[in-house]
Tab-separated table of C-alpha atoms and ligand atoms in Angstrom:
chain	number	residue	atom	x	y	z
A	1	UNK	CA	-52.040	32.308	89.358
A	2	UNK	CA	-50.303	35.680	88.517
A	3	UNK	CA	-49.997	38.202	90.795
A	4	UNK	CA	-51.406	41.900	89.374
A	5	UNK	CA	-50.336	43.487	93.136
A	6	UNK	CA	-46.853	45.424	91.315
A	7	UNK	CA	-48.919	46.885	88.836
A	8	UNK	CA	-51.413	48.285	91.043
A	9	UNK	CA	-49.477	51.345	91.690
A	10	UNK	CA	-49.029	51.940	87.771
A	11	UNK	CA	-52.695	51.974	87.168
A	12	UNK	CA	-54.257	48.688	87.504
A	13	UNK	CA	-57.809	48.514	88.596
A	14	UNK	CA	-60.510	46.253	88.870
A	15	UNK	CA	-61.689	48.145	85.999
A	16	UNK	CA	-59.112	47.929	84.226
A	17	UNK	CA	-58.823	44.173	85.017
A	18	UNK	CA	-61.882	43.014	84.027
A	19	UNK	CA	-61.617	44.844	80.599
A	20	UNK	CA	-58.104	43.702	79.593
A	21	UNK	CA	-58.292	40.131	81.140
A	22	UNK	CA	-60.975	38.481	78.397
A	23	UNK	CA	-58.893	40.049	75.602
A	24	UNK	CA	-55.335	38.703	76.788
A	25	UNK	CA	-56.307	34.649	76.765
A	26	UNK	CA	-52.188	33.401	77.257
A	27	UNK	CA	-50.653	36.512	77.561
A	28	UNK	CA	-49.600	38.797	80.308
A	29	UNK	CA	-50.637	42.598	81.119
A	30	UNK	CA	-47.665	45.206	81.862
A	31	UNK	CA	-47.802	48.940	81.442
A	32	UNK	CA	-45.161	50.879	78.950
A	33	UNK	CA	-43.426	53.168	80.768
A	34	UNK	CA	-40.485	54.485	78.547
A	35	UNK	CA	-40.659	53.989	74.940
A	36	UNK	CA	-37.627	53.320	72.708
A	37	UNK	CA	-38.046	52.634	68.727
A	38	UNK	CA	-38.199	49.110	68.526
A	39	UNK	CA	-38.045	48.295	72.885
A	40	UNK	CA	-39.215	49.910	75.353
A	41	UNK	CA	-39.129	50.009	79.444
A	42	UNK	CA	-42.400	47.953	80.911
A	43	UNK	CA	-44.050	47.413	84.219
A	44	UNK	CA	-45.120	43.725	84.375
A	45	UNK	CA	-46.232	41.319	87.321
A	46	UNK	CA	-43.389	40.138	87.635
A	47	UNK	CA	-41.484	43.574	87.912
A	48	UNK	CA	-39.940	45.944	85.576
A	49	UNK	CA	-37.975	44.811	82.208
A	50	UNK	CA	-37.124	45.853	78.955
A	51	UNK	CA	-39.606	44.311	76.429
A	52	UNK	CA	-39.097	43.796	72.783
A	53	UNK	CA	-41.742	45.360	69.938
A	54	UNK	CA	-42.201	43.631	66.962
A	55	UNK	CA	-42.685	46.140	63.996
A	56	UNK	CA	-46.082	44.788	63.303
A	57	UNK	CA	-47.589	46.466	66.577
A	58	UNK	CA	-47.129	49.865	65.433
A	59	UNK	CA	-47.865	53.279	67.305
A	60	UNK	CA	-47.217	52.025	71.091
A	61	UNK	CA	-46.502	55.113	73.588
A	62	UNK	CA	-45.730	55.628	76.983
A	63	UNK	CA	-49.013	54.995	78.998
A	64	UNK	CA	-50.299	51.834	77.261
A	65	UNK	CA	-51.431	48.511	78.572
A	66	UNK	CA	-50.098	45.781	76.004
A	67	UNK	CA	-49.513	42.142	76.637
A	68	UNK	CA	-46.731	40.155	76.729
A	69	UNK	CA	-45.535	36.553	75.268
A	70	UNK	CA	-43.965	33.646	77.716
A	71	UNK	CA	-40.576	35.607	75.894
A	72	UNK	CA	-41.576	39.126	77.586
A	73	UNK	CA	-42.002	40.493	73.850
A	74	UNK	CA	-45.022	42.950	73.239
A	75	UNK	CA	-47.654	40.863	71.204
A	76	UNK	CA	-50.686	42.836	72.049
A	77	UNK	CA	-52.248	46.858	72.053
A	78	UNK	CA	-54.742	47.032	75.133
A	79	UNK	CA	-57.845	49.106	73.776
A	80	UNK	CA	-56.991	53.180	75.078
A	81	UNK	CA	-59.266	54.703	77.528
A	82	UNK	CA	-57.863	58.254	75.698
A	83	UNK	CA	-54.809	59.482	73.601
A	84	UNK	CA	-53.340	62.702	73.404
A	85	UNK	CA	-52.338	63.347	69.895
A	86	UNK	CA	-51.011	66.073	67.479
A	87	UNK	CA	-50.304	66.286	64.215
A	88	UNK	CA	-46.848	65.446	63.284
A	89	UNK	CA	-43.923	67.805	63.616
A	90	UNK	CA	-43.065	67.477	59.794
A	91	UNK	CA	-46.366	68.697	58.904
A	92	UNK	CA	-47.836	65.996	57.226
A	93	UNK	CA	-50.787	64.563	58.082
A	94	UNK	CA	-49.877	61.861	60.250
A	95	UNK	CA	-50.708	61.317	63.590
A	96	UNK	CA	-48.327	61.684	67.092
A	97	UNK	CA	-49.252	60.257	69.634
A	98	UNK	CA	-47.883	61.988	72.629
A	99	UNK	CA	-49.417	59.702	75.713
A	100	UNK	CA	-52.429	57.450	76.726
A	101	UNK	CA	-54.955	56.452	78.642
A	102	UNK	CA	-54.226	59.455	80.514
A	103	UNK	CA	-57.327	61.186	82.776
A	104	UNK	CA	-55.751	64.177	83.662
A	105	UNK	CA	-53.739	66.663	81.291
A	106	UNK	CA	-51.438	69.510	83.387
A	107	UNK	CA	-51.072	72.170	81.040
A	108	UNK	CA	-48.037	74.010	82.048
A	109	UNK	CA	-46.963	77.707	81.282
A	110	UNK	CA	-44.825	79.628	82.672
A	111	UNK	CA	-45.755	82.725	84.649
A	112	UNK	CA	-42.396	84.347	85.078
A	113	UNK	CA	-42.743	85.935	81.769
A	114	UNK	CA	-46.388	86.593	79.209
A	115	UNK	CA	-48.744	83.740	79.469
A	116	UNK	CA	-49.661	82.936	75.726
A	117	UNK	CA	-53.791	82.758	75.534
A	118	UNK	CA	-53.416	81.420	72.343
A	119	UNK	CA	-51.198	78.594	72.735
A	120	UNK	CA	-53.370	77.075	76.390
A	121	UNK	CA	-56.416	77.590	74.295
A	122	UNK	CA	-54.563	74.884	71.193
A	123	UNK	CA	-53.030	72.983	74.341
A	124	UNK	CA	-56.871	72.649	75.828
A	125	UNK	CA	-58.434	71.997	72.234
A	126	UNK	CA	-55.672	68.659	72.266
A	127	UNK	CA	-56.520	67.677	76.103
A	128	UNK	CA	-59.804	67.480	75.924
A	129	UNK	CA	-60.128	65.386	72.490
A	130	UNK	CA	-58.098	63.137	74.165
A	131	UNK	CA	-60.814	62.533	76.189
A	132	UNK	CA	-59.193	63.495	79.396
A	133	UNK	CA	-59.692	66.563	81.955
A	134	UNK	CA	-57.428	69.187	81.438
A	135	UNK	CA	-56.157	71.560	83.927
A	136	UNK	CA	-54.005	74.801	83.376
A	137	UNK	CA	-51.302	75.129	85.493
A	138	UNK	CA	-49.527	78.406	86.010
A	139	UNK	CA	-45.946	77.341	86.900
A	140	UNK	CA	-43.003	79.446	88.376
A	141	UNK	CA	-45.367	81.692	90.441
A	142	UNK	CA	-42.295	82.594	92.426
A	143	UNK	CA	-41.024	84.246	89.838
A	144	UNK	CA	-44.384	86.004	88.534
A	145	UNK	CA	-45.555	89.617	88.963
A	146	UNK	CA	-48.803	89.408	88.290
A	147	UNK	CA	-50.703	85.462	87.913
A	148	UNK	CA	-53.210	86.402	84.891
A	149	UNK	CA	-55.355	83.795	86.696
A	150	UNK	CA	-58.796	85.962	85.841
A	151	UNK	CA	-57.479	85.973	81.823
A	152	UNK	CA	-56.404	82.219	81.818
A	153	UNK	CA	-59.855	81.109	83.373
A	154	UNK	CA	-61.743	83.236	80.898
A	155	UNK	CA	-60.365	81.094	78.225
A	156	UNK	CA	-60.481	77.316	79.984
A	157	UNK	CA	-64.304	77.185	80.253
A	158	UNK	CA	-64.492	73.775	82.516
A	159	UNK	CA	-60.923	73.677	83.331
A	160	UNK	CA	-59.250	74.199	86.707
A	161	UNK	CA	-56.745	76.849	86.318
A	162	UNK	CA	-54.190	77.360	89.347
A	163	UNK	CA	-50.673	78.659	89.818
A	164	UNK	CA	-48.010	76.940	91.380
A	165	UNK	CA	-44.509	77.301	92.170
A	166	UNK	CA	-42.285	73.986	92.531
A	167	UNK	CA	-39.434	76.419	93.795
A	168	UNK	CA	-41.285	77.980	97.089
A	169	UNK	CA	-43.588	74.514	96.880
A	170	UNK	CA	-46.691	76.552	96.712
A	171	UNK	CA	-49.917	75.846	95.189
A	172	UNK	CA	-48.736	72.046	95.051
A	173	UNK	CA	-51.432	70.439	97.668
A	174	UNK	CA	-54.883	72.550	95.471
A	175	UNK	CA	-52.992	70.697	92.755
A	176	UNK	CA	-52.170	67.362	93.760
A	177	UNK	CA	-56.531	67.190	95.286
A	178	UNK	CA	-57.131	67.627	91.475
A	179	UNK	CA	-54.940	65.195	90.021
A	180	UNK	CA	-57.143	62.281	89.460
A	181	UNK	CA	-55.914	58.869	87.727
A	182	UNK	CA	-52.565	59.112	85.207
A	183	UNK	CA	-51.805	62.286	85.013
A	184	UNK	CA	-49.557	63.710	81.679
A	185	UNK	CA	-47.375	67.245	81.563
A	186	UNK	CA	-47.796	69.237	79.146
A	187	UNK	CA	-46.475	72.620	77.389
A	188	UNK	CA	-43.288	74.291	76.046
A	189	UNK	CA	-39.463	73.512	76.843
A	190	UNK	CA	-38.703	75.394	79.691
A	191	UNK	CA	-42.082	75.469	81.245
A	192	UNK	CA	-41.181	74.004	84.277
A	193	UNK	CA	-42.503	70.246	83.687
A	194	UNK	CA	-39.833	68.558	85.233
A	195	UNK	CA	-39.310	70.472	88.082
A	196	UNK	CA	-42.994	70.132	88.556
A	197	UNK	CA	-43.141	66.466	88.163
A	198	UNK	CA	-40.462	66.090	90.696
A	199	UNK	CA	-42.393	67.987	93.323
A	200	UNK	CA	-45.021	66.027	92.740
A	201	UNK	CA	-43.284	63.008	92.813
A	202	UNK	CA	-41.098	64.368	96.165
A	203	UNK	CA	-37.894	63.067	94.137
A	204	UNK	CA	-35.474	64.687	92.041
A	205	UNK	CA	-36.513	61.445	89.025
A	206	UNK	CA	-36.396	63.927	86.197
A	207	UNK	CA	-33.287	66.008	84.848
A	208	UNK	CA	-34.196	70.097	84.919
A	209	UNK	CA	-32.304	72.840	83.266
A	210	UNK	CA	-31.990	76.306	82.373
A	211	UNK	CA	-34.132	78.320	79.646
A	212	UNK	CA	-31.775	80.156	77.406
A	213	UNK	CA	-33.147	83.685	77.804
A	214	UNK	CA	-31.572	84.584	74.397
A	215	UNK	CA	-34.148	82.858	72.337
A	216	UNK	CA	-36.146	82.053	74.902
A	217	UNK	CA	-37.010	78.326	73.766
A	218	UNK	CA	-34.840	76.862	75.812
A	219	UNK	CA	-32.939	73.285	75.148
A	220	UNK	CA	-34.891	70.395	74.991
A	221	UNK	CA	-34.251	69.129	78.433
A	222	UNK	CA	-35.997	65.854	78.611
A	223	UNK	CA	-36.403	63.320	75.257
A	224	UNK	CA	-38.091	60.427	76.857
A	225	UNK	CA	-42.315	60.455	78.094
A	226	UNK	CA	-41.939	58.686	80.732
A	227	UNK	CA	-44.495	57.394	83.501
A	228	UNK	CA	-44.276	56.719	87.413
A	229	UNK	CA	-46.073	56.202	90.302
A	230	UNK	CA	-47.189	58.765	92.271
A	231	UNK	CA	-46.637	59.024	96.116
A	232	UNK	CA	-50.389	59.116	97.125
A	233	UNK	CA	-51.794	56.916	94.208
A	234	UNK	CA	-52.051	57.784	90.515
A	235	UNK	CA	-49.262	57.644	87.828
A	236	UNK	CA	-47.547	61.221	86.057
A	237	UNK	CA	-45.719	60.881	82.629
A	238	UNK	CA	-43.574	63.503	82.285
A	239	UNK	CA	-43.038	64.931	78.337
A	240	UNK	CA	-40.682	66.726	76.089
A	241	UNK	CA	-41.239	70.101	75.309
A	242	UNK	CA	-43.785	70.905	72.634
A	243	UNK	CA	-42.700	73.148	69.676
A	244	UNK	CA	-45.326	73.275	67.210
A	245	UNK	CA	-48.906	71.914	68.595
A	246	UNK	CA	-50.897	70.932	65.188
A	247	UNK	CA	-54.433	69.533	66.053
A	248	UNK	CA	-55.209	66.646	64.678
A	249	UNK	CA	-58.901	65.683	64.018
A	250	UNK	CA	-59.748	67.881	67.038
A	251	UNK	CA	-63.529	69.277	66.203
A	252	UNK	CA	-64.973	67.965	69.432
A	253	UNK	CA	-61.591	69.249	71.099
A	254	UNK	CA	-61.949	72.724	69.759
A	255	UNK	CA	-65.838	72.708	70.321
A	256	UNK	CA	-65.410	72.237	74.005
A	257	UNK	CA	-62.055	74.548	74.439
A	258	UNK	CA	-64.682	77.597	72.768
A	259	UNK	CA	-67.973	75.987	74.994
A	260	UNK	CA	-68.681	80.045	75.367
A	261	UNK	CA	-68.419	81.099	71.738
A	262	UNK	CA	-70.431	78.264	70.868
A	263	UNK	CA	-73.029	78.832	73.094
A	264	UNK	CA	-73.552	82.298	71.923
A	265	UNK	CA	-73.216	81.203	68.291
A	266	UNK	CA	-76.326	79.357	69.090
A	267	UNK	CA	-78.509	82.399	69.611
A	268	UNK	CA	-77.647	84.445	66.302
A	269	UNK	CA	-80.432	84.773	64.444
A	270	UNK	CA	-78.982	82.950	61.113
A	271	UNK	CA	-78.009	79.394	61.641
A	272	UNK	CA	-74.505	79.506	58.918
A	273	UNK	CA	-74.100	82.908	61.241
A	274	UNK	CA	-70.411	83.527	59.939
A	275	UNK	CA	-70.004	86.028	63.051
A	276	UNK	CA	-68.482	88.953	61.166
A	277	UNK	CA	-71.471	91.828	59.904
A	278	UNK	CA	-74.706	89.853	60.266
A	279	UNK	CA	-77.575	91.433	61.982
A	280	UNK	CA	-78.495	89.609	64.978
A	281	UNK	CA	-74.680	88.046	65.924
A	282	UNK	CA	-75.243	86.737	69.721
A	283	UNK	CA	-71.134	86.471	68.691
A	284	UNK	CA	-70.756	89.855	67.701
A	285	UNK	CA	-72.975	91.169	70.777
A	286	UNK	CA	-70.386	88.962	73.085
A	287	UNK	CA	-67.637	90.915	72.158
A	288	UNK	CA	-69.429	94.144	72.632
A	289	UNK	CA	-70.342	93.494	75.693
A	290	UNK	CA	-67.176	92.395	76.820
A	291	UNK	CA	-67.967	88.802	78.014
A	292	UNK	CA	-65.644	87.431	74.833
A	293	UNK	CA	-62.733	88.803	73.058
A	294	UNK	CA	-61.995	89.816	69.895
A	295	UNK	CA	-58.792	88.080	69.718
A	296	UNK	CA	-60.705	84.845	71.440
A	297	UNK	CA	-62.920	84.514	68.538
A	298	UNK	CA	-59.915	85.447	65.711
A	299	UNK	CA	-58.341	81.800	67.986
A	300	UNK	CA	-61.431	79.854	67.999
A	301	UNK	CA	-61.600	81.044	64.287
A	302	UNK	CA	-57.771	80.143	63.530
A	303	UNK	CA	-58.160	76.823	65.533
A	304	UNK	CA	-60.957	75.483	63.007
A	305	UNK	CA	-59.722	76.814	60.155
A	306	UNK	CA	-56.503	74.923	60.581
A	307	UNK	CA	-58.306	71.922	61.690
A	308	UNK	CA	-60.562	71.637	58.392
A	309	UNK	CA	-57.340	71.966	56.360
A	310	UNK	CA	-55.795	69.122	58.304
A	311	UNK	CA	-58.907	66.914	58.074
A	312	UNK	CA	-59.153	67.532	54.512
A	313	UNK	CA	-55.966	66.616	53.829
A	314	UNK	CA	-55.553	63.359	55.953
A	315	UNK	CA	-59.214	62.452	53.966
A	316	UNK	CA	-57.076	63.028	50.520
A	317	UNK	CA	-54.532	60.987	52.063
A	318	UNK	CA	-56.278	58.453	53.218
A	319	UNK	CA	-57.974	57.739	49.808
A	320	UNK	CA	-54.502	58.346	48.042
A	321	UNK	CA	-53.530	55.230	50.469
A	322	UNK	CA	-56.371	53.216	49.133
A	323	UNK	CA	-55.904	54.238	46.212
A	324	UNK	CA	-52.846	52.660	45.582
A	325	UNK	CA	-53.147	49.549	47.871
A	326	UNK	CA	-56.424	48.931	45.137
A	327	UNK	CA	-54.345	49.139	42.280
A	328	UNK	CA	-51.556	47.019	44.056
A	329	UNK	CA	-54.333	44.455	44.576
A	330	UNK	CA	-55.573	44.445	41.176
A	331	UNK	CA	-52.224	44.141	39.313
A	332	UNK	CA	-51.659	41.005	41.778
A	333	UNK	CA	-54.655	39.910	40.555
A	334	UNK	CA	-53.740	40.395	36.786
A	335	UNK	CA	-50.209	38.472	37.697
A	336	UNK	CA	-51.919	35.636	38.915
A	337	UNK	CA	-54.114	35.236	36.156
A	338	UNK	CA	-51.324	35.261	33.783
A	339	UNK	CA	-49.317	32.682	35.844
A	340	UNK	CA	-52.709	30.486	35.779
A	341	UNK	CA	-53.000	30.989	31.939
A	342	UNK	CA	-55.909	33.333	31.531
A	343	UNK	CA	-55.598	36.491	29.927
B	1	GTP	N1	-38.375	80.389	89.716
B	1	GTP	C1	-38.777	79.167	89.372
B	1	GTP	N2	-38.130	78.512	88.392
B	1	GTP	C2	-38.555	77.296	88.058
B	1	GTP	C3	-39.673	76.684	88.693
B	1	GTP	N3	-39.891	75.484	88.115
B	1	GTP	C4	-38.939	75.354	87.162
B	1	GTP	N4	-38.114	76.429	87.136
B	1	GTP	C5	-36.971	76.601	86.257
B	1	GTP	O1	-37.344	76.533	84.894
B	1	GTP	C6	-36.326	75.896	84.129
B	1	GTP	C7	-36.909	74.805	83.256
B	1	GTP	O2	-37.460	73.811	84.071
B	1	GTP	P1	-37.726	72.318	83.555
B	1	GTP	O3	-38.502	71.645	84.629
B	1	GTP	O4	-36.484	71.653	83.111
B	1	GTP	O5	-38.645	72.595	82.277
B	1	GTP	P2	-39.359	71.537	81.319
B	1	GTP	O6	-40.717	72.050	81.046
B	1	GTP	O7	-39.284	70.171	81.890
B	1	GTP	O8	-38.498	71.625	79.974
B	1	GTP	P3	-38.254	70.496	78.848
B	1	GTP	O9	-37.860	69.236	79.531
B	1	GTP	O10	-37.154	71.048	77.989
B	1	GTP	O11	-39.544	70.367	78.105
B	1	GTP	C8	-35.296	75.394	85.134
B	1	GTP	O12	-34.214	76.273	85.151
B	1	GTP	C9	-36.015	75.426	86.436
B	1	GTP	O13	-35.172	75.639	87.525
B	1	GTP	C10	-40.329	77.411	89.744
B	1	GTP	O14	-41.304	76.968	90.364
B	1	GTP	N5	-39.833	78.654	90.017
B	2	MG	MG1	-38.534	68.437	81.160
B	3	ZN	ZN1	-73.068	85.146	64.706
């Protein structure tokens, strides 16, 4: 009989138990907790270790349930409850996957300086097509002097939004009573993720450091996502700083991040309503009567713009992909002909 008790802690429910147990027959559930390139750091039953990953189980991140061989080496990809994922720093349209199964997404920004709408709105559009429940988190309120709190909950419709401060350990019990499940950091370098995840966590696990004020972007302080237990129950994975945040595939995502611009767009009299000079724009009337923003909807317009391009272009790559692997097929075909005589 194995014993499932060490994993409790990272996540391991009777939920989760009877889902995964059918599908691993021989082999054994753990939990990635660090990813390397081809190893990575796992929680198991029978206690951490380092666990081998064959290239063909491709994509693994920090936060996923696999199973492992007699040997300890990765040999299975659990099914994902959610996945946070952006669009790859290089540009092209691939995929990153930045954690899973993940229920609740912090999205951090720092309040010691000006909160950027723009960037929690593209944060939010991510968090909730992963599926989880975001929740904007004001960090360094120490520091602040003035919390936009009013501004940042105008543009999180169904989001908490709070303010914190890891340094004066305010704010941190509202936060931790709406932490629910694993719960993933997310935002800029600099934003204060660390520091927050070690308050959270009541020990100094994560390295901190300094922004440089003379860019402002600060060095890349931590490099690994990595998950652990939380004190009162749950699990946090800490992340590297975000740079660029392309969406990937993020309709729903954007649709629920602008819930309020598409509720209004539903009352304008003409159904392809482009929201710019039409008579009867519910839209238009939003803005002038102050309950949206002009620069809101010039975001939510930005957002989807940038989201069709993407989506085109991974559908041109996809069939490229195809493409090829159907001509690769076919001249296999024509080889083995030959070999068998035909012509
Ligand atoms: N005043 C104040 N400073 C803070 C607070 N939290 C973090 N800082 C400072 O902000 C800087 C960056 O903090 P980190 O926690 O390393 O930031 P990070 O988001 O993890 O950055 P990356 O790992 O690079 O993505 C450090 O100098 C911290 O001391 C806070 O609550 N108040
Ligand atoms: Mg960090
Ligand atoms: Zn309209």
């Amino acid at each position: 009989m194995v014993d499932y008790d060490l994993l409790v802690p990272y996540g391991w429910t009777e939920a989760v138990a009877s889902e995964y147990l059918p599908l691993l027959g021989d082999l054994v559930p753990a939990r990635i907790v660090r990813m390397d390139r081809s190893e990575c750091d796992v929680v198991a039953p029978g206690g951490p270790s380092r666990a081998a990953c064959p290239r063909d189980i491709t994509g693994l991140c920090t936060g996923d349930w696999v199973g492992l061989d007699a040997e300890g080496t990765v040999r299975l990809l659990l099914p994902r409850r959610s996945a946070i994922m952006r669009s790859s720093v290089s540009g092209r349209s691939v995929a990153q996957v930045l954690a899973t199964n993940v229920d609740t997404v912090l999205i951090c920004s720092a309040a010691d300086g000006d909160v950027d709408l723009g960037r929690i709105e593209r944060m939010l559009a991510l968090a909730w097509e992963s599926n989880a429940q975001p929740v904007v988190v004001l960090t360094k309120a120490d520091a602040a002097d003035h919390l936009p709190l009013d501004e940042v909950r105008a543009v999180a419709p169904g989001a908490t939004v709070l303010a914190v401060s890891a340094a004066a350990e305010t704010g941190l019990d509202v936060l931790t009573a709406v932490l629910h499940g694993t719960v993933a950091l997310i935002g800029p370098s600099g934003a204060g993720k660390s520091t927050l995840a070690n308050a959270l966590l009541g020990a100094e696990v994560f390295a901190t450091n300094v922004v440089r004020a003379v860019d402002g972007k600060g060095r890349h302080t931590t490099v690994h996502r990595e998950l652990r237990p939380l004190p009162g129950g749950g699990t946090l994975i800490d992340t590297p700083g975000l740079r660029g945040i392309g969406l990937y595939d993020a309709a729903d995502g954007i649709g629920k991040t602008f819930s309020d611009i598409e509720s209004l767009a539903a009352d304008c009299r003409f159904a392809d309503c482009a929201h710019e000079t039409e008579p009867g724009c519910a839209v238009q009337a939003g803005i002038a009567d102050g309950t949206i923003t002009e620069r809101r909807l010039t975001s939510y317009r930005k957002l989807a713009k940038e989201n069709e391009w993407m989506a085109a272009r991974t559908d041109k790559r996809l069939a490229a992909e195809r493409e090829r692997a159907w001509r690769s097929i076919a001249k296999q075909h024509r080889k083995q002909y030959r070999e068998r005589g035909y012509r």
